[in-house]
PDB file of C-alpha atoms in Angstrom:
ATOM      1  CA  MET A   1     -37.245  19.016 -27.138  1.00 42.00           C
ATOM      2  CA  ASN A   2     -34.868  21.751 -26.075  1.00 45.00           C
ATOM      3  CA  LYS A   3     -31.283  20.931 -27.059  1.00 41.00           C
ATOM      4  CA  ASP A   4     -29.904  21.655 -23.583  1.00 44.00           C
ATOM      5  CA  GLU A   5     -32.574  19.475 -22.002  1.00 44.00           C
ATOM      6  CA  ASN A   6     -31.683  16.631 -24.346  1.00 43.00           C
ATOM      7  CA  ASN A   7     -27.954  16.947 -23.705  1.00 40.00           C
ATOM      8  CA  ALA A   8     -28.026  17.339 -19.945  1.00 57.00           C
ATOM      9  CA  PRO A   9     -30.785  15.219 -18.330  1.00 56.00           C
ATOM     10  CA  ILE A  10     -28.695  14.556 -15.212  1.00 53.00           C
ATOM     11  CA  GLU A  11     -28.059  18.269 -14.695  1.00 54.00           C
ATOM     12  CA  LYS A  12     -31.773  18.902 -15.076  1.00 57.00           C
ATOM     13  CA  LEU A  13     -32.570  16.160 -12.582  1.00 60.00           C
ATOM     14  CA  PHE A  14     -30.275  17.546  -9.879  1.00 66.00           C
ATOM     15  CA  GLY A  15     -30.855  21.214 -10.670  1.00 68.00           C
ATOM     16  CA  SER A  16     -27.172  22.100 -10.964  1.00 79.00           C
ATOM     17  CA  LYS A  17     -24.461  21.154 -13.434  1.00 86.00           C
ATOM     18  CA  THR A  18     -21.777  21.346 -10.745  1.00 88.00           C
ATOM     19  CA  ARG A  19     -23.806  19.235  -8.315  1.00 89.00           C
ATOM     20  CA  ALA A  20     -24.404  16.569 -10.957  1.00 87.00           C
ATOM     21  CA  LYS A  21     -20.706  16.479 -11.830  1.00 89.00           C
ATOM     22  CA  LEU A  22     -19.741  16.150  -8.164  1.00 91.00           C
ATOM     23  CA  LEU A  23     -22.156  13.271  -7.594  1.00 89.00           C
ATOM     24  CA  LYS A  24     -20.840  11.496 -10.659  1.00 88.00           C
ATOM     25  CA  LEU A  25     -17.237  12.072  -9.548  1.00 89.00           C
ATOM     26  CA  PHE A  26     -17.786  10.690  -6.040  1.00 88.00           C
ATOM     27  CA  PHE A  27     -20.168   7.816  -6.799  1.00 87.00           C
ATOM     28  CA  SER A  28     -18.565   6.486  -9.970  1.00 83.00           C
ATOM     29  CA  ASP A  29     -15.651   5.472  -7.719  1.00 80.00           C
ATOM     30  CA  VAL A  30     -16.706   5.617  -4.081  1.00 79.00           C
ATOM     31  CA  ASN A  31     -13.249   4.758  -2.771  1.00 74.00           C
ATOM     32  CA  LYS A  32     -11.480   7.835  -4.068  1.00 79.00           C
ATOM     33  CA  SER A  33     -11.213  11.168  -2.290  1.00 82.00           C
ATOM     34  CA  TYR A  34     -10.316  14.592  -3.666  1.00 84.00           C
ATOM     35  CA  TYR A  35      -9.322  17.996  -2.353  1.00 85.00           C
ATOM     36  CA  VAL A  36     -11.091  21.092  -3.654  1.00 89.00           C
ATOM     37  CA  ARG A  37      -8.610  22.313  -6.264  1.00 88.00           C
ATOM     38  CA  GLU A  38      -8.230  18.779  -7.569  1.00 87.00           C
ATOM     39  CA  ILE A  39     -12.001  18.580  -7.959  1.00 90.00           C
ATOM     40  CA  THR A  40     -12.135  21.843  -9.912  1.00 90.00           C
ATOM     41  CA  ARG A  41      -9.569  20.498 -12.372  1.00 89.00           C
ATOM     42  CA  VAL A  42     -11.302  17.151 -12.806  1.00 88.00           C
ATOM     43  CA  ILE A  43     -14.849  18.438 -13.339  1.00 88.00           C
ATOM     44  CA  GLU A  44     -13.774  21.767 -14.920  1.00 88.00           C
ATOM     45  CA  GLU A  45     -15.953  24.012 -12.792  1.00 90.00           C
ATOM     46  CA  GLN A  46     -15.253  27.239 -10.881  1.00 90.00           C
ATOM     47  CA  ILE A  47     -13.893  26.831  -7.356  1.00 91.00           C
ATOM     48  CA  ASN A  48     -16.623  28.960  -5.735  1.00 91.00           C
ATOM     49  CA  SER A  49     -19.326  26.830  -7.327  1.00 91.00           C
ATOM     50  CA  VAL A  50     -17.560  23.627  -6.245  1.00 92.00           C
ATOM     51  CA  ARG A  51     -17.167  24.824  -2.654  1.00 92.00           C
ATOM     52  CA  ARG A  52     -20.813  25.893  -2.449  1.00 92.00           C
ATOM     53  CA  GLU A  53     -22.053  22.509  -3.666  1.00 91.00           C
ATOM     54  CA  LEU A  54     -19.668  20.599  -1.415  1.00 92.00           C
ATOM     55  CA  ILE A  55     -21.044  22.473   1.602  1.00 92.00           C
ATOM     56  CA  ASN A  56     -24.576  21.578   0.504  1.00 90.00           C
ATOM     57  CA  LEU A  57     -23.796  17.898  -0.141  1.00 90.00           C
ATOM     58  CA  GLU A  58     -21.866  17.488   3.088  1.00 91.00           C
ATOM     59  CA  GLY A  59     -24.620  19.262   5.006  1.00 91.00           C
ATOM     60  CA  ILE A  60     -27.172  16.645   3.960  1.00 89.00           C
ATOM     61  CA  GLY A  61     -24.753  13.767   4.481  1.00 91.00           C
ATOM     62  CA  ILE A  62     -24.177  12.693   0.879  1.00 90.00           C
ATOM     63  CA  VAL A  63     -20.446  13.422   0.959  1.00 91.00           C
ATOM     64  CA  LYS A  64     -17.997  13.429   3.855  1.00 90.00           C
ATOM     65  CA  SER A  65     -14.706  15.225   4.478  1.00 87.00           C
ATOM     66  CA  GLU A  66     -11.477  14.316   6.244  1.00 85.00           C
ATOM     67  CA  THR A  67      -8.262  16.283   6.723  1.00 82.00           C
ATOM     68  CA  TYR A  68      -4.830  14.853   5.823  1.00 74.00           C
ATOM     69  CA  ASP A  69      -1.592  16.807   5.556  1.00 70.00           C
ATOM     70  CA  ASN A  70      -3.464  20.099   6.037  1.00 78.00           C
ATOM     71  CA  LYS A  71      -5.752  19.377   3.084  1.00 80.00           C
ATOM     72  CA  VAL A  72      -9.469  18.638   3.274  1.00 86.00           C
ATOM     73  CA  TYR A  73     -10.419  15.604   1.187  1.00 87.00           C
ATOM     74  CA  TYR A  74     -13.995  14.878   0.108  1.00 89.00           C
ATOM     75  CA  SER A  75     -15.477  11.498  -0.753  1.00 88.00           C
ATOM     76  CA  ALA A  76     -18.793   9.662  -1.021  1.00 89.00           C
ATOM     77  CA  ASN A  77     -20.540   8.964   2.276  1.00 88.00           C
ATOM     78  CA  LEU A  78     -21.518   5.305   1.953  1.00 85.00           C
ATOM     79  CA  LYS A  79     -23.663   5.517   5.087  1.00 85.00           C
ATOM     80  CA  SER A  80     -26.021   7.951   3.399  1.00 85.00           C
ATOM     81  CA  PRO A  81     -29.435   6.399   2.685  1.00 85.00           C
ATOM     82  CA  TYR A  82     -29.030   7.605  -0.906  1.00 83.00           C
ATOM     83  CA  ALA A  83     -25.569   6.091  -1.454  1.00 84.00           C
ATOM     84  CA  HIS A  84     -26.738   2.880  -3.080  1.00 83.00           C
ATOM     85  CA  ALA A  85     -29.059   4.713  -5.464  1.00 83.00           C
ATOM     86  CA  PHE A  86     -26.265   7.067  -6.551  1.00 84.00           C
ATOM     87  CA  GLN A  87     -23.929   4.106  -7.078  1.00 82.00           C
ATOM     88  CA  GLU A  88     -26.538   2.440  -9.259  1.00 80.00           C
ATOM     89  CA  LEU A  89     -26.912   5.649 -11.246  1.00 80.00           C
ATOM     90  CA  PHE A  90     -23.262   6.578 -11.692  1.00 78.00           C
ATOM     91  CA  SER A  91     -21.276   3.325 -11.452  1.00 69.00           C
ATOM     92  CA  PRO A  92     -19.205   2.598 -14.599  1.00 60.00           C
ATOM     93  CA  HIS A  93     -19.270  -1.149 -13.811  1.00 50.00           C
ATOM     94  CA  LYS A  94     -22.818  -1.940 -14.870  1.00 45.00           C
ATOM     95  CA  THR A  95     -23.475  -5.277 -16.497  1.00 37.00           C
ATOM     96  CA  ALA A  96     -25.820  -5.726 -19.435  1.00 34.00           C
ATOM     97  CA  THR A  97     -28.712  -6.314 -17.019  1.00 34.00           C
ATOM     98  CA  GLY A  98     -27.965  -3.095 -15.133  1.00 39.00           C
ATOM     99  CA  ALA A  99     -26.480  -4.743 -12.055  1.00 39.00           C
ATOM    100  CA  VAL A 100     -23.489  -3.066 -10.492  1.00 40.00           C
ATOM    101  CA  GLY A 101     -20.347  -5.093 -10.120  1.00 40.00           C
ATOM    102  CA  PRO A 102     -17.758  -7.038 -12.087  1.00 38.00           C
ATOM    103  CA  ALA A 103     -18.843  -9.625 -14.614  1.00 34.00           C
ATOM    104  CA  GLY A 104     -17.211 -13.018 -14.613  1.00 34.00           C
ATOM    105  CA  PRO A 105     -17.396 -16.722 -13.772  1.00 32.00           C
ATOM    106  CA  ARG A 106     -19.110 -17.581 -10.502  1.00 32.00           C
ATOM    107  CA  LEU A 107     -18.206 -20.367  -8.111  1.00 29.00           C
ATOM    108  CA  THR A 108     -21.018 -22.866  -7.565  1.00 28.00           C
ATOM    109  CA  ASN A 109     -19.231 -25.106  -5.060  1.00 30.00           C
ATOM    110  CA  ALA A 110     -16.786 -24.506  -2.216  1.00 31.00           C
ATOM    111  CA  VAL A 111     -14.544 -21.523  -2.839  1.00 36.00           C
ATOM    112  CA  GLU A 112     -10.930 -22.376  -3.548  1.00 37.00           C
ATOM    113  CA  VAL A 113      -8.359 -19.663  -2.821  1.00 38.00           C
ATOM    114  CA  ARG A 114      -4.590 -19.470  -2.595  1.00 38.00           C
ATOM    115  CA  ARG A 115      -3.368 -17.421   0.360  1.00 39.00           C
ATOM    116  CA  VAL A 116      -0.879 -14.680  -0.345  1.00 37.00           C
ATOM    117  CA  VAL A 117       1.156 -15.182   2.802  1.00 38.00           C
ATOM    118  CA  ARG A 118       3.348 -18.121   1.916  1.00 37.00           C
ATOM    119  CA  ALA A 119       6.988 -18.602   1.010  1.00 32.00           C
ATOM    120  CA  GLY A 120       7.971 -17.878  -2.542  1.00 38.00           C
ATOM    121  CA  ASN A 121       4.832 -15.956  -3.403  1.00 53.00           C
ATOM    122  CA  SER A 122       5.539 -12.651  -5.168  1.00 63.00           C
ATOM    123  CA  TRP A 123       2.512 -11.040  -3.517  1.00 75.00           C
ATOM    124  CA  GLU A 124       4.026 -11.663  -0.094  1.00 79.00           C
ATOM    125  CA  GLU A 125       6.898  -9.403  -1.104  1.00 80.00           C
ATOM    126  CA  ASN A 126       4.532  -6.890  -2.672  1.00 84.00           C
ATOM    127  CA  ILE A 127       2.495  -6.346   0.477  1.00 87.00           C
ATOM    128  CA  LYS A 128       5.395  -5.917   2.905  1.00 87.00           C
ATOM    129  CA  PRO A 129       5.508  -2.074   2.615  1.00 89.00           C
ATOM    130  CA  VAL A 130       1.827  -1.755   3.580  1.00 91.00           C
ATOM    131  CA  LYS A 131       1.282  -4.817   5.741  1.00 89.00           C
ATOM    132  CA  LYS A 132       0.385  -2.816   8.857  1.00 90.00           C
ATOM    133  CA  TYR A 133      -2.250  -0.845   6.897  1.00 91.00           C
ATOM    134  CA  LEU A 134      -3.697  -3.775   4.953  1.00 92.00           C
ATOM    135  CA  LYS A 135      -6.556  -5.948   6.212  1.00 91.00           C
ATOM    136  CA  VAL A 136      -7.587  -7.690   3.006  1.00 90.00           C
ATOM    137  CA  LEU A 137      -6.088  -8.028  -0.454  1.00 90.00           C
ATOM    138  CA  LEU A 138      -8.223  -9.939  -2.898  1.00 88.00           C
ATOM    139  CA  VAL A 139      -6.983 -10.497  -6.449  1.00 86.00           C
ATOM    140  CA  LEU A 140      -9.530 -11.825  -8.901  1.00 84.00           C
ATOM    141  CA  LYS A 141      -8.860 -14.350 -11.624  1.00 79.00           C
ATOM    142  CA  LYS A 142      -9.902 -12.823 -14.929  1.00 70.00           C
ATOM    143  CA  PHE A 143      -9.783 -13.854 -18.530  1.00 65.00           C
ATOM    144  CA  PRO A 144      -7.842 -11.655 -21.005  1.00 61.00           C
ATOM    145  CA  GLY A 145     -10.006  -8.724 -22.030  1.00 61.00           C
ATOM    146  CA  GLN A 146     -12.586  -9.367 -19.311  1.00 64.00           C
ATOM    147  CA  ASP A 147     -14.009  -6.264 -17.638  1.00 72.00           C
ATOM    148  CA  GLY A 148     -14.428  -5.795 -13.912  1.00 76.00           C
ATOM    149  CA  ILE A 149     -12.378  -5.395 -10.766  1.00 82.00           C
ATOM    150  CA  ASP A 150      -8.811  -6.744 -10.596  1.00 85.00           C
ATOM    151  CA  MET A 151      -8.153  -6.098  -6.902  1.00 88.00           C
ATOM    152  CA  LEU A 152     -10.089  -5.332  -3.736  1.00 91.00           C
ATOM    153  CA  ILE A 153      -7.949  -3.588  -1.112  1.00 92.00           C
ATOM    154  CA  VAL A 154      -9.325  -3.148   2.410  1.00 93.00           C
ATOM    155  CA  GLY A 155      -7.512  -1.253   5.120  1.00 91.00           C
ATOM    156  CA  ASP A 156      -6.421   2.073   6.542  1.00 91.00           C
ATOM    157  CA  ASP A 157      -5.832   4.539   3.696  1.00 90.00           C
ATOM    158  CA  ARG A 158      -6.100   7.734   5.735  1.00 86.00           C
ATOM    159  CA  THR A 159      -2.503   8.631   4.856  1.00 88.00           C
ATOM    160  CA  LYS A 160      -3.012   7.477   1.234  1.00 89.00           C
ATOM    161  CA  LYS A 161      -0.336   4.801   1.620  1.00 90.00           C
ATOM    162  CA  LEU A 162      -2.583   2.129   0.133  1.00 92.00           C
ATOM    163  CA  THR A 163      -3.463   4.397  -2.779  1.00 90.00           C
ATOM    164  CA  ARG A 164       0.187   5.023  -3.575  1.00 90.00           C
ATOM    165  CA  TRP A 165       0.959   1.332  -3.109  1.00 90.00           C
ATOM    166  CA  ALA A 166      -1.787   0.335  -5.554  1.00 89.00           C
ATOM    167  CA  GLU A 167      -0.316   2.704  -8.146  1.00 88.00           C
ATOM    168  CA  VAL A 168       3.090   1.042  -7.704  1.00 89.00           C
ATOM    169  CA  ILE A 169       1.556  -2.423  -8.106  1.00 86.00           C
ATOM    170  CA  GLU A 170      -0.177  -1.277 -11.275  1.00 84.00           C
ATOM    171  CA  LYS A 171       3.169  -0.161 -12.715  1.00 85.00           C
ATOM    172  CA  ARG A 172       4.800  -3.442 -11.716  1.00 83.00           C
ATOM    173  CA  GLN A 173       2.064  -5.379 -13.467  1.00 78.00           C
ATOM    174  CA  GLY A 174       2.708  -3.329 -16.595  1.00 80.00           C
ATOM    175  CA  ARG A 175      -0.952  -2.826 -17.386  1.00 76.00           C
ATOM    176  CA  PRO A 176      -3.904  -0.746 -16.229  1.00 78.00           C
ATOM    177  CA  MET A 177      -5.596  -2.324 -13.218  1.00 81.00           C
ATOM    178  CA  ASN A 178      -9.099  -1.734 -11.956  1.00 85.00           C
ATOM    179  CA  TYR A 179      -8.836  -1.691  -8.175  1.00 87.00           C
ATOM    180  CA  VAL A 180     -11.080  -0.645  -5.313  1.00 89.00           C
ATOM    181  CA  ILE A 181      -9.776   0.634  -1.976  1.00 91.00           C
ATOM    182  CA  MET A 182     -12.162   0.810   0.951  1.00 89.00           C
ATOM    183  CA  SER A 183     -11.873   1.254   4.682  1.00 90.00           C
ATOM    184  CA  THR A 184     -12.390  -1.660   7.047  1.00 88.00           C
ATOM    185  CA  ASP A 185     -15.563  -0.044   8.401  1.00 87.00           C
ATOM    186  CA  ASP A 186     -17.008   0.436   4.914  1.00 86.00           C
ATOM    187  CA  TYR A 187     -16.189  -3.141   3.963  1.00 87.00           C
ATOM    188  CA  LEU A 188     -17.765  -4.604   7.115  1.00 86.00           C
ATOM    189  CA  TYR A 189     -20.828  -2.394   6.732  1.00 84.00           C
ATOM    190  CA  ARG A 190     -21.302  -3.486   3.126  1.00 82.00           C
ATOM    191  CA  ARG A 191     -20.977  -7.136   4.129  1.00 81.00           C
ATOM    192  CA  SER A 192     -23.513  -6.673   6.917  1.00 79.00           C
ATOM    193  CA  VAL A 193     -26.141  -5.249   4.545  1.00 81.00           C
ATOM    194  CA  ARG A 194     -25.274  -7.717   1.764  1.00 81.00           C
ATOM    195  CA  ASP A 195     -24.248  -4.920  -0.568  1.00 82.00           C
ATOM    196  CA  LYS A 196     -24.649  -6.070  -4.177  1.00 82.00           C
ATOM    197  CA  PHE A 197     -21.168  -4.979  -5.260  1.00 83.00           C
ATOM    198  CA  ILE A 198     -19.406  -6.878  -2.448  1.00 84.00           C
ATOM    199  CA  THR A 199     -21.660  -9.922  -2.757  1.00 81.00           C
ATOM    200  CA  GLU A 200     -21.055 -10.270  -6.492  1.00 82.00           C
ATOM    201  CA  LEU A 201     -17.339  -9.595  -6.088  1.00 81.00           C
ATOM    202  CA  LEU A 202     -16.935 -12.398  -3.540  1.00 80.00           C
ATOM    203  CA  GLU A 203     -18.805 -14.807  -5.788  1.00 79.00           C
ATOM    204  CA  MET A 204     -16.127 -14.473  -8.443  1.00 80.00           C
ATOM    205  CA  GLU A 205     -13.116 -16.719  -8.778  1.00 80.00           C
ATOM    206  CA  ILE A 206     -10.307 -15.601  -6.471  1.00 81.00           C
ATOM    207  CA  SER A 207      -6.705 -16.185  -7.473  1.00 80.00           C
ATOM    208  CA  GLU A 208      -4.939 -14.563  -4.496  1.00 83.00           C
ATOM    209  CA  LEU A 209      -6.187 -13.713  -1.030  1.00 85.00           C
ATOM    210  CA  TYR A 210      -4.446 -12.011   1.887  1.00 86.00           C
ATOM    211  CA  ASP A 211      -6.846 -12.205   4.813  1.00 84.00           C
ATOM    212  CA  PRO A 212      -5.028 -12.737   8.146  1.00 83.00           C
ATOM    213  CA  GLU A 213      -8.073 -11.763  10.221  1.00 81.00           C
ATOM    214  CA  GLN A 214     -10.459 -13.878   8.149  1.00 80.00           C
ATOM    215  CA  MET A 215     -12.653 -10.956   7.147  1.00 81.00           C
ATOM    216  CA  VAL A 216     -13.471 -12.514   3.783  1.00 78.00           C
ATOM    217  CA  ARG A 217     -16.038 -15.230   4.147  1.00 60.00           C
ATOM    218  CA  VAL A 218     -17.436 -16.582   0.917  1.00 47.00           C
ATOM    219  CA  ASP A 219     -20.314 -18.974   1.467  1.00 44.00           C
ATOM    220  CA  SER A 220     -20.610 -22.096  -0.639  1.00 37.00           C
ATOM    221  CA  LYS A 221     -23.729 -22.464  -2.730  1.00 37.00           C
TER     222      LYS A 221
END
């Protein structure tokens, strides 16, 4: 077998090294967005090649773009019919069986949660700066050393306020945190199609929940 073919099967599959890197970048964390020069630094490819592939991917609806502060940000288009397949291919959160999503204990009876919005709760203070942008904050109960998602954050991140807030929370916790930020529309769409990632996430044990509009509904088994 040719050495290049052995070392780069994904590039061979998609016909372009830059295209493969872009798909991996966007679909390994579908809730992050990047501007062009940031992308070139992350994937270490030439800007002309990156721009050409972004035009192609956006043209067929695999990525989407939005403008904030005079910069164009690109991210995965979760409404693409290929989105789920790319997530399965590129997600870093695969379990041993190949399923995408965090591993952990599952609730078999009625779900028990503690709401964030109550007196004396440190999370109530934490969310004050972003309360008008935040629809759902879900903090998962995890064992030390357990892999998977620590926080699900749902809301309006068009100005990147939730992203910056999550970085502050991570520093306050004094440890790396694995968090996912998604828009309200994306969250509701995923719930409506019983997306595997969301379904498995909501079956895990929840330690803190901020959900004033009752968007999180976890069914008992």
